[in-house]
Coordinates of C-alpha atoms in Angstrom, one line a residue:
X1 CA 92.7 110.4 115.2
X2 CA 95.7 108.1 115.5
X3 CA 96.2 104.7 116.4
X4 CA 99.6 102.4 116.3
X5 CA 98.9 98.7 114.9
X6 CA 101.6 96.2 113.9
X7 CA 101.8 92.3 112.8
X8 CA 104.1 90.8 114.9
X9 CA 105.9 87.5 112.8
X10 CA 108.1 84.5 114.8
X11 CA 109.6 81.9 113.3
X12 CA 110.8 78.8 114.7
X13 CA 114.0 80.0 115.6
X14 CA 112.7 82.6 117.8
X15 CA 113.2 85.5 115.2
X16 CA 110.4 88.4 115.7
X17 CA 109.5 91.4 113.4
X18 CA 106.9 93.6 112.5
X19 CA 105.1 93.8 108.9
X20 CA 103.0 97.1 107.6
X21 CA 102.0 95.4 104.8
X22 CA 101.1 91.8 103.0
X23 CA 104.6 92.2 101.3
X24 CA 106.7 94.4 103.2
X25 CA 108.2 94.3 107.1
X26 CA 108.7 97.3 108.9
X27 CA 112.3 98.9 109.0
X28 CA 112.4 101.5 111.7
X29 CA 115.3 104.4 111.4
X30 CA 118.5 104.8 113.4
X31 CA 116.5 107.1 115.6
X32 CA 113.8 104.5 115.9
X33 CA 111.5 106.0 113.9
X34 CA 108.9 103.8 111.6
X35 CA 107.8 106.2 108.2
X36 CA 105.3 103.3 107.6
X37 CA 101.8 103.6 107.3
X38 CA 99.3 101.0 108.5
X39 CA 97.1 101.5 105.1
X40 CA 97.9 98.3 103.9
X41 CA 97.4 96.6 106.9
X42 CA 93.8 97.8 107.4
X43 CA 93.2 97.3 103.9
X44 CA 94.3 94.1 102.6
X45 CA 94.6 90.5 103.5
X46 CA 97.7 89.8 105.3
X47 CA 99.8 86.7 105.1
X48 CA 99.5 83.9 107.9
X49 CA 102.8 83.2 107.2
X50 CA 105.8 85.4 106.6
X51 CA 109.6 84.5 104.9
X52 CA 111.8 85.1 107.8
X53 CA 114.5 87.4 107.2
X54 CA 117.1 85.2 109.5
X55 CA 119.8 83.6 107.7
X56 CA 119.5 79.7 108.3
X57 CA 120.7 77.3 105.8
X58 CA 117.1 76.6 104.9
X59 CA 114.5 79.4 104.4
X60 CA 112.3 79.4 107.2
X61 CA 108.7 81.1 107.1
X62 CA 107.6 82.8 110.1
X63 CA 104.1 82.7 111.8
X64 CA 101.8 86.1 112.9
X65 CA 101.5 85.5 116.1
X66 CA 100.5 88.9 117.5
X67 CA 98.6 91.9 116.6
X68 CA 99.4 94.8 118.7
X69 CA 97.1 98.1 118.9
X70 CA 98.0 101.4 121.3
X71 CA 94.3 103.2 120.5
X72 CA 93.9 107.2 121.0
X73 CA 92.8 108.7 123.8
X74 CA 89.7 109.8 122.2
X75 CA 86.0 109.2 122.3
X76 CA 86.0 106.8 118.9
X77 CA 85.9 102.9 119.9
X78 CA 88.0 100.5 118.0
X79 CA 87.0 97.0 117.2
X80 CA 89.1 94.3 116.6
X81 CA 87.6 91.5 114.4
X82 CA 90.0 88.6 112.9
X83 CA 88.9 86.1 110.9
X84 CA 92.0 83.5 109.9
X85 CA 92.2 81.4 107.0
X86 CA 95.3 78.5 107.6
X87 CA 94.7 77.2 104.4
X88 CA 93.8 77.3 101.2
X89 CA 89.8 76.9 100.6
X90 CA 88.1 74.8 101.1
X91 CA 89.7 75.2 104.7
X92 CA 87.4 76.5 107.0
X93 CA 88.0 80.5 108.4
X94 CA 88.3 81.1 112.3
X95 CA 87.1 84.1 114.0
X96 CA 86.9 84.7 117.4
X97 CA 82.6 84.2 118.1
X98 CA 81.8 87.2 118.6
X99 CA 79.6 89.3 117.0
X100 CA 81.1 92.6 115.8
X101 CA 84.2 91.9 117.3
X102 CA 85.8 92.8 120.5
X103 CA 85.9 96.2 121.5
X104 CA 88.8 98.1 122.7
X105 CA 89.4 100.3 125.7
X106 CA 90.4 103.7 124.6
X107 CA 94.5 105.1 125.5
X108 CA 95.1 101.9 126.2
X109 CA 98.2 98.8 124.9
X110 CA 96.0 95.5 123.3
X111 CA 97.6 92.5 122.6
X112 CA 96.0 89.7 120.0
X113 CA 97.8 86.4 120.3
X114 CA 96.9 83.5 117.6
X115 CA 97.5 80.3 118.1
X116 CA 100.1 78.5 116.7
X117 CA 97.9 75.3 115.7
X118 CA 94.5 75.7 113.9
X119 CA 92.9 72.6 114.0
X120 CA 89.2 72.0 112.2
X121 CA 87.2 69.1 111.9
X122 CA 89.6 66.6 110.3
X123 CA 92.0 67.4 113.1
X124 CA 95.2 69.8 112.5
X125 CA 95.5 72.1 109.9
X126 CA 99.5 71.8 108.9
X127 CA 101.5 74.8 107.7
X128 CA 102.2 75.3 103.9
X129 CA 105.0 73.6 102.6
X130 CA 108.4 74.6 100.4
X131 CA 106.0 74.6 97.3
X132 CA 103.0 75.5 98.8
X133 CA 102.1 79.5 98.1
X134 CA 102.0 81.4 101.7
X135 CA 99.3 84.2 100.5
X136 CA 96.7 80.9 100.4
X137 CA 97.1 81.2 104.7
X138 CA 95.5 84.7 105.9
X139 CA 94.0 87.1 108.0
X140 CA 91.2 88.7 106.3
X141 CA 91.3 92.3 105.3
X142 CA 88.8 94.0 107.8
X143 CA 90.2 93.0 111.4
X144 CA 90.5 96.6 112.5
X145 CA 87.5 98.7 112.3
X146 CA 86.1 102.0 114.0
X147 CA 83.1 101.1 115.8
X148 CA 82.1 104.6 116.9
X149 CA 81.9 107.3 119.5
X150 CA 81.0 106.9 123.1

């Protein structure tokens, strides 16, 4: 069974791409083909924050903004589960509310959108900055699980 996720990574400029892995952004052929694998995506924390490729006179870090999953036309169910961490601890970690996740539709295009402000309850929770490290901000490692069969 097969499904397509990708991390989808804007910065303030406008600048979009894709990242397979905490460390790595996805870098498609002259065909269009991606030889990525989503292993490390499933499988390991991935960064709330991104350094953007674009070439600005400062570095600029991007934001994940969107998770995109295409899932198979099959009878397992997909569950989607995130659970953000803006910060480093002791901030607190967001997840949507509900319990197991949200369940996805089989052969069908999902879209996740986060929000670009996380605020908890001493208000705003600000982006790191030039010396703060961006692995501290994160999406836990176990958004994307297979619920089972229908």
């Amino acid at each position: 069974v097969r499904a397509y996720i990708g991390d989808e990574y804007e910065c303030p400029r406008g600048h979009r791409f894709i990242c397979s892995g905490p460390d790595k952004m996805v870098k498609a052929t002259s065909s269009g083909h991606v030889k990525e694998t989503a292993h490390k995506l499933v499988n390991m924390d991935m960064p709330l924050y991104f350094p953007c490729p674009c070439r600005s006179s400062k570095p600029l870090h991007a934001q994940l903004i969107r998770v995109y999953v295409c899932t198979p036309d099959t009878p397992i169910t997909l569950s989607l589960s995130p659970w953000v961490q803006p910060a480093a601890p002791p901030c607190p970690v967001f997840y949507p509310g509900v319990e197991g996740g949200v369940s996805l539709p089989p052969a069908s295009l999902c879209v996740l959108r986060f929000p670009y402000v996380y605020v908890g309850s001493d208000g705003p929770i600000l982006p790191p900055g030039d010396s703060q490290p961006l692995l501290s901000c994160r999406v836990l490692k176990g958004m994307f699980t297979i619920v089972g069969r229908e």
